[in-house]
PDB file of C-alpha atoms in Angstrom:
ATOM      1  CA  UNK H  25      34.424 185.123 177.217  1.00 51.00           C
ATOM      2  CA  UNK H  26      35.212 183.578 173.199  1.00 58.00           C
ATOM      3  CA  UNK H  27      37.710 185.562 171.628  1.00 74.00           C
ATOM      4  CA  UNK H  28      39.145 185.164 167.885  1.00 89.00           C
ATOM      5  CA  UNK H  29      42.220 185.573 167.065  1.00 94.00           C
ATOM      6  CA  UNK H  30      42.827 186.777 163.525  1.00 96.00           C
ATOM      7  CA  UNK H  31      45.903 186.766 161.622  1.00 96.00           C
ATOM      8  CA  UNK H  32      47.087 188.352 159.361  1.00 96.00           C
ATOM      9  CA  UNK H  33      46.091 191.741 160.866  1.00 95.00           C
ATOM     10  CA  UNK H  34      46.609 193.133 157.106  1.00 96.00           C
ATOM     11  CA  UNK H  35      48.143 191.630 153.505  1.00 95.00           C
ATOM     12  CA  UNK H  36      49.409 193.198 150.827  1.00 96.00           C
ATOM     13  CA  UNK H  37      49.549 190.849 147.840  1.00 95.00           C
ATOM     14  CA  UNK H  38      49.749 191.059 144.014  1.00 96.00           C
ATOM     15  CA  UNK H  39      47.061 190.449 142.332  1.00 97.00           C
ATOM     16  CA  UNK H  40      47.355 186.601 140.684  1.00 97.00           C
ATOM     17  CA  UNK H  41      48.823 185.551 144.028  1.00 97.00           C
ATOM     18  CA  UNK H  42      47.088 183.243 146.429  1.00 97.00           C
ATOM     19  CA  UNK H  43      45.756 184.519 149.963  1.00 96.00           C
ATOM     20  CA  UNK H  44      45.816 182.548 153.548  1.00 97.00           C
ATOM     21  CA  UNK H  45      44.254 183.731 156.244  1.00 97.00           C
ATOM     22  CA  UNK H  46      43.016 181.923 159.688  1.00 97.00           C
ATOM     23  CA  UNK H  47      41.366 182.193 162.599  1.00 97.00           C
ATOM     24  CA  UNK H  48      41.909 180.689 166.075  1.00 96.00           C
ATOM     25  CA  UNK H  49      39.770 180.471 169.032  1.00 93.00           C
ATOM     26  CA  UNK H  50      40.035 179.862 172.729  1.00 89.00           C
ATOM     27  CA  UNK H  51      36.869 177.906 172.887  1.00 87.00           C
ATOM     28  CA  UNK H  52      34.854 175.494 170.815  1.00 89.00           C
ATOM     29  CA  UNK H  53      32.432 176.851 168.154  1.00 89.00           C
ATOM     30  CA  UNK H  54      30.105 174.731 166.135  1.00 88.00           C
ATOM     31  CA  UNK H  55      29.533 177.319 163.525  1.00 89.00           C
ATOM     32  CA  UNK H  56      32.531 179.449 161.547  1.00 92.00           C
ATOM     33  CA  UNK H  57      31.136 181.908 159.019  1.00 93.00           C
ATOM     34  CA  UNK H  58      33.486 184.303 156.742  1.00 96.00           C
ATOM     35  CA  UNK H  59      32.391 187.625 155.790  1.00 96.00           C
ATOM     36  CA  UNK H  60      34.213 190.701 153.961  1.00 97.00           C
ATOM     37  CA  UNK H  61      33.393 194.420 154.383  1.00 97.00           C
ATOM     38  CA  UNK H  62      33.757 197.345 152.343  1.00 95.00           C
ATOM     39  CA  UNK H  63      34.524 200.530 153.191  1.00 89.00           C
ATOM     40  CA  UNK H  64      30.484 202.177 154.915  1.00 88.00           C
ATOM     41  CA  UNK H  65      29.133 198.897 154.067  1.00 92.00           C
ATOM     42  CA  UNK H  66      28.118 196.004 155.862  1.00 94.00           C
ATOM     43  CA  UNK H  67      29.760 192.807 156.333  1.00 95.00           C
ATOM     44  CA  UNK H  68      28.792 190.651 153.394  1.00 94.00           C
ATOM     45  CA  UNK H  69      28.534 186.718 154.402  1.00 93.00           C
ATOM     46  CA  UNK H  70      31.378 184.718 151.909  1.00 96.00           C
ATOM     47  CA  UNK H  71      30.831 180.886 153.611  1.00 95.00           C
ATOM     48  CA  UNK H  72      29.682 179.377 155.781  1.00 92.00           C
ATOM     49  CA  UNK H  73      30.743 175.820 157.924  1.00 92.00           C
ATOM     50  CA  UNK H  74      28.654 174.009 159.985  1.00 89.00           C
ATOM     51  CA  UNK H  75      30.418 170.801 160.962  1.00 91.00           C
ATOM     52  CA  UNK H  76      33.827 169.557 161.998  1.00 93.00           C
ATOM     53  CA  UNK H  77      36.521 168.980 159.207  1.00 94.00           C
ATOM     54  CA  UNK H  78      34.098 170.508 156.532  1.00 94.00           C
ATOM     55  CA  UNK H  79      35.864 172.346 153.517  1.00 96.00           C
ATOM     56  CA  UNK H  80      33.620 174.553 151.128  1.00 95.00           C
ATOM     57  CA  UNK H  81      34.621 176.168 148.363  1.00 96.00           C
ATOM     58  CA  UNK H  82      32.596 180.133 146.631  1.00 95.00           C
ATOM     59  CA  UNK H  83      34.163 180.468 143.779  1.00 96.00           C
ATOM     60  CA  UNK H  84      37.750 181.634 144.220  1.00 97.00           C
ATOM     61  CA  UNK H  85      37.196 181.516 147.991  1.00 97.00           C
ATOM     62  CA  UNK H  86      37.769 177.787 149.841  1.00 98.00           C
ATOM     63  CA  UNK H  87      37.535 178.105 153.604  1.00 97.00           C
ATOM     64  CA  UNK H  88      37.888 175.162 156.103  1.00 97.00           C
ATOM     65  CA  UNK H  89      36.348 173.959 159.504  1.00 95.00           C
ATOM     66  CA  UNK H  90      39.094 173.127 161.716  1.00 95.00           C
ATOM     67  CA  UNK H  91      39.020 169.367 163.152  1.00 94.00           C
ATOM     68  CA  UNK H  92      39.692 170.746 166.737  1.00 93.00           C
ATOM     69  CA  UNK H  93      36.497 173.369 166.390  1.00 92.00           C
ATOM     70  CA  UNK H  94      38.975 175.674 167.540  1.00 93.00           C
ATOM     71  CA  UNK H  95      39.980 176.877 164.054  1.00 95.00           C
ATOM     72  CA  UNK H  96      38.861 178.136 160.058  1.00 97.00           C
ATOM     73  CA  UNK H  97      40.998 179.523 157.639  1.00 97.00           C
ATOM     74  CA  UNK H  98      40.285 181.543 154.297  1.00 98.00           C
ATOM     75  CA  UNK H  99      42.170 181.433 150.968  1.00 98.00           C
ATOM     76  CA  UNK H 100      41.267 183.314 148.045  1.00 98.00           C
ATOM     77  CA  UNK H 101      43.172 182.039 145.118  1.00 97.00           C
ATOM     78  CA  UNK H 102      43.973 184.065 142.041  1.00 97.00           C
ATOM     79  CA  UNK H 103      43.364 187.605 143.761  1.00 97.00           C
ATOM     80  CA  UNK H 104      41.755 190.434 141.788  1.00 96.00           C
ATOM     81  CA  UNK H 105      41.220 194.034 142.458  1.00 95.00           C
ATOM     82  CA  UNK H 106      37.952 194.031 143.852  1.00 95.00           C
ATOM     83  CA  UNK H 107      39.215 191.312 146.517  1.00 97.00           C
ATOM     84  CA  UNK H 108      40.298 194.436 148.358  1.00 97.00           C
ATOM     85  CA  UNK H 109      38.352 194.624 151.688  1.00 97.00           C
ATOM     86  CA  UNK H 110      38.630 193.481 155.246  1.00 97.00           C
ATOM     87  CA  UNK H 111      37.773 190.253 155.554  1.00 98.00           C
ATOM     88  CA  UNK H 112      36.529 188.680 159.067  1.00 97.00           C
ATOM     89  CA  UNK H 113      35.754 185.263 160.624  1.00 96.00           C
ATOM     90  CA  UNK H 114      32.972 184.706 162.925  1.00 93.00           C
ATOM     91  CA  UNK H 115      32.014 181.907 164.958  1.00 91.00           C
ATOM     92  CA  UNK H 116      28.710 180.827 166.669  1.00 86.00           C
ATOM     93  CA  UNK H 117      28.300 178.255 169.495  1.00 77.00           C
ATOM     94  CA  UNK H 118      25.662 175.019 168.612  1.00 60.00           C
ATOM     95  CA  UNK H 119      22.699 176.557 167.150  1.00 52.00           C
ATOM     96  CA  UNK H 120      19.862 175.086 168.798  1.00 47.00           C
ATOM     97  CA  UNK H 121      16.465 175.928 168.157  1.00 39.00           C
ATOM     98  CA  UNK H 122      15.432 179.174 169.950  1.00 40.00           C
ATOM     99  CA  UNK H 123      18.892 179.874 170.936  1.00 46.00           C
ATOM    100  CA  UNK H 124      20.379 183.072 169.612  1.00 51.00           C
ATOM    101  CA  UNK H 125      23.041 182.776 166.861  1.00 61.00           C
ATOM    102  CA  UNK H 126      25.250 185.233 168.777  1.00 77.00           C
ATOM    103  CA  UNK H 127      28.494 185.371 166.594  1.00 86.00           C
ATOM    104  CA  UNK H 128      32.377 186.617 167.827  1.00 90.00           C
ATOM    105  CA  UNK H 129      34.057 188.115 165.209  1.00 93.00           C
ATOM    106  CA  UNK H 130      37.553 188.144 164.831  1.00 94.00           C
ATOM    107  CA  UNK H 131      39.553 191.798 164.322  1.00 94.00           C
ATOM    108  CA  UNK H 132      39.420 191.281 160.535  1.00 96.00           C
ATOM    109  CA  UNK H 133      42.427 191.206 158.044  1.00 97.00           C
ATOM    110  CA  UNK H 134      42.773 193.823 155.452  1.00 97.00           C
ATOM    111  CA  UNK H 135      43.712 192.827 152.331  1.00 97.00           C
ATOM    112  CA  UNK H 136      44.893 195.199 149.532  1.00 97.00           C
ATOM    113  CA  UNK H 137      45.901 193.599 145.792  1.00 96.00           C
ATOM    114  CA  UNK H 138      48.211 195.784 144.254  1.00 93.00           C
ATOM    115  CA  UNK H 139      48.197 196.055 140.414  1.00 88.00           C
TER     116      UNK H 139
ATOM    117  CA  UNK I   1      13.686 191.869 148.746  1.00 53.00           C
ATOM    118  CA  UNK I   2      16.506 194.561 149.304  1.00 74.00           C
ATOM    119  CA  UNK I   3      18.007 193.094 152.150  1.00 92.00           C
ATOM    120  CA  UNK I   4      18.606 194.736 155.797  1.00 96.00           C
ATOM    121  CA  UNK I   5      17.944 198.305 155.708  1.00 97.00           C
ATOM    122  CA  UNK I   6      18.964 200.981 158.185  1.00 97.00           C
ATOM    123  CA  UNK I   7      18.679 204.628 158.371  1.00 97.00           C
ATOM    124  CA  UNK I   8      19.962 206.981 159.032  1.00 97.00           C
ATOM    125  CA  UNK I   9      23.240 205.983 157.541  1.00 96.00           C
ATOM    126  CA  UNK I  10      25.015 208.835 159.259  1.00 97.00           C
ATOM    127  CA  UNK I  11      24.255 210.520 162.353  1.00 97.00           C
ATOM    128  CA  UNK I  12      25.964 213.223 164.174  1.00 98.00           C
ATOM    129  CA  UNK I  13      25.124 214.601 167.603  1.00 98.00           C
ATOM    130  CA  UNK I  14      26.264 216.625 170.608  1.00 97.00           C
ATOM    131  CA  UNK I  15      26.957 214.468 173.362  1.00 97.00           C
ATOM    132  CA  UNK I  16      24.086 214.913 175.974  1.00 97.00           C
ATOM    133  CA  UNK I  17      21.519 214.071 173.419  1.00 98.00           C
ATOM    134  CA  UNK I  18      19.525 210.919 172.435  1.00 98.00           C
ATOM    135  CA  UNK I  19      19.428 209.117 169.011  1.00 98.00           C
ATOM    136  CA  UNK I  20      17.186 206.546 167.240  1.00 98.00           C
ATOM    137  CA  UNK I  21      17.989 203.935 164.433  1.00 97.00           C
ATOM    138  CA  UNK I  22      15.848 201.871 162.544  1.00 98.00           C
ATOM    139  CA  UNK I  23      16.392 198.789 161.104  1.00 98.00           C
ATOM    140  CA  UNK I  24      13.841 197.189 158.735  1.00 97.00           C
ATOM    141  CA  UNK I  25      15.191 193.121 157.841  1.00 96.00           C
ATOM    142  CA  UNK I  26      15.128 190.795 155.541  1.00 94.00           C
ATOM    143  CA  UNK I  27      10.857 190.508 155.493  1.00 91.00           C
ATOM    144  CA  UNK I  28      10.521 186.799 156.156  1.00 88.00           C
ATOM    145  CA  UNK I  29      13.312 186.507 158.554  1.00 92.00           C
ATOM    146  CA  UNK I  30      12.047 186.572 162.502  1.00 92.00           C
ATOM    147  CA  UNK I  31      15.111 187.251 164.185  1.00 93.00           C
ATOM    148  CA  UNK I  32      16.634 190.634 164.309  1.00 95.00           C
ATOM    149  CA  UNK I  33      20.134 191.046 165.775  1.00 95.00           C
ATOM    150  CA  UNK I  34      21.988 194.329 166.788  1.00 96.00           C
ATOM    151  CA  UNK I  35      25.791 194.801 167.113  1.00 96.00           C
ATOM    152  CA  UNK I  36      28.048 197.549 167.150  1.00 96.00           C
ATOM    153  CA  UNK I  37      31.571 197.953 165.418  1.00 96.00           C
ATOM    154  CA  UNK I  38      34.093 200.409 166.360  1.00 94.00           C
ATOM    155  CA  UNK I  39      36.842 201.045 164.012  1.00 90.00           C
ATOM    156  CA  UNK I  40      39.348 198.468 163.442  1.00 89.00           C
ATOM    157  CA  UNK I  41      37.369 196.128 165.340  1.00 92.00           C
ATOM    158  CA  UNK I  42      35.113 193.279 164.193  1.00 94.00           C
ATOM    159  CA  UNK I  43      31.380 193.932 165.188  1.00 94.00           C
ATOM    160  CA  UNK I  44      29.945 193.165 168.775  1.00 93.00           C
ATOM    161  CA  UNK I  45      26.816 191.953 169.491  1.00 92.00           C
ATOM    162  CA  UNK I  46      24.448 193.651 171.676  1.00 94.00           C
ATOM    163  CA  UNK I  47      21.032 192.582 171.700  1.00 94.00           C
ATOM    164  CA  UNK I  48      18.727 189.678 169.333  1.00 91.00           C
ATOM    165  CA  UNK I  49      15.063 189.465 169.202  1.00 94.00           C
ATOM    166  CA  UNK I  50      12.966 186.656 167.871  1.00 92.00           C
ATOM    167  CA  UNK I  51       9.366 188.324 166.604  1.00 93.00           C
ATOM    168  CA  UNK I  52       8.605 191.035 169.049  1.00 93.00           C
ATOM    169  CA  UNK I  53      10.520 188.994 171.973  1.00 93.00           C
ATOM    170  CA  UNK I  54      14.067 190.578 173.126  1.00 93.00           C
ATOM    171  CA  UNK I  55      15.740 187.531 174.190  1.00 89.00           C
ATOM    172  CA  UNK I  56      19.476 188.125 174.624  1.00 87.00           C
ATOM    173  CA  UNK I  57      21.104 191.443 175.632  1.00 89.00           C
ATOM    174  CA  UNK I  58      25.024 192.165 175.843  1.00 88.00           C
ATOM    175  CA  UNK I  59      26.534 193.251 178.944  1.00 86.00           C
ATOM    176  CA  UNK I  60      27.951 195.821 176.086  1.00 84.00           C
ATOM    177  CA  UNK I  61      24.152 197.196 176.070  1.00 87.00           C
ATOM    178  CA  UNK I  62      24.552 199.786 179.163  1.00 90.00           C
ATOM    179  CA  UNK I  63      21.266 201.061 180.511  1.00 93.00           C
ATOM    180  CA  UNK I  64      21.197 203.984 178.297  1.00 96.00           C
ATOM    181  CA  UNK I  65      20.687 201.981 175.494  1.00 96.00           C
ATOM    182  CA  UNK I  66      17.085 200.315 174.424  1.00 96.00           C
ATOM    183  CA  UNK I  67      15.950 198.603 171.239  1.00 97.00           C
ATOM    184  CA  UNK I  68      12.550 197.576 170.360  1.00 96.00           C
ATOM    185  CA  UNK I  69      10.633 195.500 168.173  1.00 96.00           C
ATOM    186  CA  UNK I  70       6.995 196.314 168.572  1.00 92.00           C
ATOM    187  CA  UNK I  71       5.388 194.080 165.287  1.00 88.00           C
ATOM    188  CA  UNK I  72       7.906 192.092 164.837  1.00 87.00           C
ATOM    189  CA  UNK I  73       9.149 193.437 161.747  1.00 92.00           C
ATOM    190  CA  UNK I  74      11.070 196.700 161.838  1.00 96.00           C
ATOM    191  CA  UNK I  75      13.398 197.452 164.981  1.00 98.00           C
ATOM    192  CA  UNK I  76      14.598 200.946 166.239  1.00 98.00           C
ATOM    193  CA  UNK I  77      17.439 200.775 168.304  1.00 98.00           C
ATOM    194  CA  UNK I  78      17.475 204.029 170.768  1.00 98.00           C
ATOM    195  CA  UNK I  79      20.824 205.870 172.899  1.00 97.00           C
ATOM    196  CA  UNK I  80      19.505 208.049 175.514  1.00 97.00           C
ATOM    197  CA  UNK I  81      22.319 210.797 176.750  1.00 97.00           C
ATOM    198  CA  UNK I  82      25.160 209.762 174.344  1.00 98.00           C
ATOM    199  CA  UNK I  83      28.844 209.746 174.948  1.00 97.00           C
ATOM    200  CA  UNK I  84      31.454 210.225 172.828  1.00 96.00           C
ATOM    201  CA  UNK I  85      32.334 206.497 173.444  1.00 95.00           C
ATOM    202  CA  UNK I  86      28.839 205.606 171.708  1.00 97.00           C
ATOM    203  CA  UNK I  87      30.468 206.727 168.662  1.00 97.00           C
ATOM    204  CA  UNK I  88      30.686 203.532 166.458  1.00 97.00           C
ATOM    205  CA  UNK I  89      28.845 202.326 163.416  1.00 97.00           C
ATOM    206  CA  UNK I  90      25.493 200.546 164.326  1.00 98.00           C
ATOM    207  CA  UNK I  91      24.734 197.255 162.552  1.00 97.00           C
ATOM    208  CA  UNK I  92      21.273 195.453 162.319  1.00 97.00           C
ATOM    209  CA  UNK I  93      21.175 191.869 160.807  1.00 95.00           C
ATOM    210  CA  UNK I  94      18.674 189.354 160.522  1.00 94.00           C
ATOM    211  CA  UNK I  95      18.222 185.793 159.958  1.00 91.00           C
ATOM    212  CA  UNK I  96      15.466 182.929 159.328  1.00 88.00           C
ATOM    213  CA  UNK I  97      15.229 180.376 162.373  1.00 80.00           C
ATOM    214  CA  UNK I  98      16.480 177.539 160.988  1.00 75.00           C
ATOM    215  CA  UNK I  99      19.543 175.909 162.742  1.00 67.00           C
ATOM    216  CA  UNK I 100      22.161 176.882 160.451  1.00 73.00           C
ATOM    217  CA  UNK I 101      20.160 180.278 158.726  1.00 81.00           C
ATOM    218  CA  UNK I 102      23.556 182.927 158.615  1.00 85.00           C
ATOM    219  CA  UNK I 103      23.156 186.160 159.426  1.00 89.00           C
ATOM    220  CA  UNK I 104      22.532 188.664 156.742  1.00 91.00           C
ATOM    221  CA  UNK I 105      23.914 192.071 157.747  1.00 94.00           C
ATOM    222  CA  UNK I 106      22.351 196.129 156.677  1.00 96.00           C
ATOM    223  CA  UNK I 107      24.895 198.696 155.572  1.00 95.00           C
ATOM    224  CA  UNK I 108      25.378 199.923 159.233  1.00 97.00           C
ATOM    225  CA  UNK I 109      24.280 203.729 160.926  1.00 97.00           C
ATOM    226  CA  UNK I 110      27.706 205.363 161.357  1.00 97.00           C
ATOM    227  CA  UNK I 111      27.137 207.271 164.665  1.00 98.00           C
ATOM    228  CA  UNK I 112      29.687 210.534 165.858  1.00 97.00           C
ATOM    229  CA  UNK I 113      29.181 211.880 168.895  1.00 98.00           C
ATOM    230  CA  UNK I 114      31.022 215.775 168.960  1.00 96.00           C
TER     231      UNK I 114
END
């Protein structure tokens, strides 16, 4: 089956600094999404990329659609406190009309922004 | 509109017995998905209905496990005989059927099995 590799498994950073993180896949997906999860909660969706190439920005977040559809990757510039989380990519394969949007999600990366 | 809600949010049971969640969407969105996280893991799907329909089911979704969707609104997702390995949180999104509509995920049911 898909799996997702996710890297960095965790990230300590201070806050002000910059944050990379990617996701590779063994497969082809036509959908990457990006969500982050606090502690009990829910994953809460960040972006979302629906074509090839595509780069979309949330605020502080900018996330990109790999050319290959293999790939996505996450950076979160100018970290602040409440960054802190574990953040995780998901992809979905072509999203036909009645067909389910089953996503893979990756293992997640924890961040933590030290003071 | 509040989102996905679930309840319970915590559950804790004796392994031998059987458990219900519920999981009321996002009200104009007609699919309903269910996946299951274990800790340090991302989530896993194991089942998506469209309406009332169940249309996809994991293999993860062993036959001890059934979820329903009678109206096509609210879902309850049921373990019959649990196992300590059940012990996970249990996640309930939903989504709108458009080609691209992301999936908008509840707060989870954190299940322990003792």
């Amino acid at each position: 089956g898909q799996q997702l590799n996710q890297s960095p498994q965790s990230m300590f950073i201070q806050e002000g600094e910059d944050v990379s993180m990617n996701c590779t896949s063994s497969s082809i997906f036509n959908t990457w999404l990006w969500y982050k999860q606090d502690p009990g909660e829910g994953p809460v969706l960040l972006i979302a990329l629906y074509k090839a190439g595509e780069l979309t920005s949330n605020g502080r977040l900018t996330a990109q659609f790999g050319i290959t559809r293999k790939d996505s990757f996450l950076n979160i510039s100018a970290s602040i406190p409440s960054d802190v989380g574990i953040y995780f990519c998901a992809g979905a394969e072509s999203p036909s009309s009645g067909s389910a949007r089953q996503l893979t999600f990756g293992s997640g990366t924890q961040l933590t922004v030290l003071p | 509109d509040t989102g996905v809600s679930q309840n319970p949010r915590h559950k804790i049971t004796k392994r031998g017995q059987n458990v219900t969640f519920r999981c009321d969407p996002i009200s104009e969105h007609n699919r309903l998905y269910w996946y299951r996280q274990t800790l340090g893991q991302g989530p896993e799907f194991l089942t998506y209905f469209q309406n009332e329909a169940q249309l996809e089911k994991s293999r993860l979704l062993s036959d001890r496990f059934s979820a329903e969707r009678p109206k096509g609104s609210f879902s309850t997702l049921e373990i019959q005989r649990t196992e300590q390995g059940d012990s996970a949180m249990y996640l309930c999104a939903s989504s709108s059927q458009g080609a691209n509509s992301p999936l908008h995920f509840g707060n989870g049911t954190r299940l322990t099995v003792t």
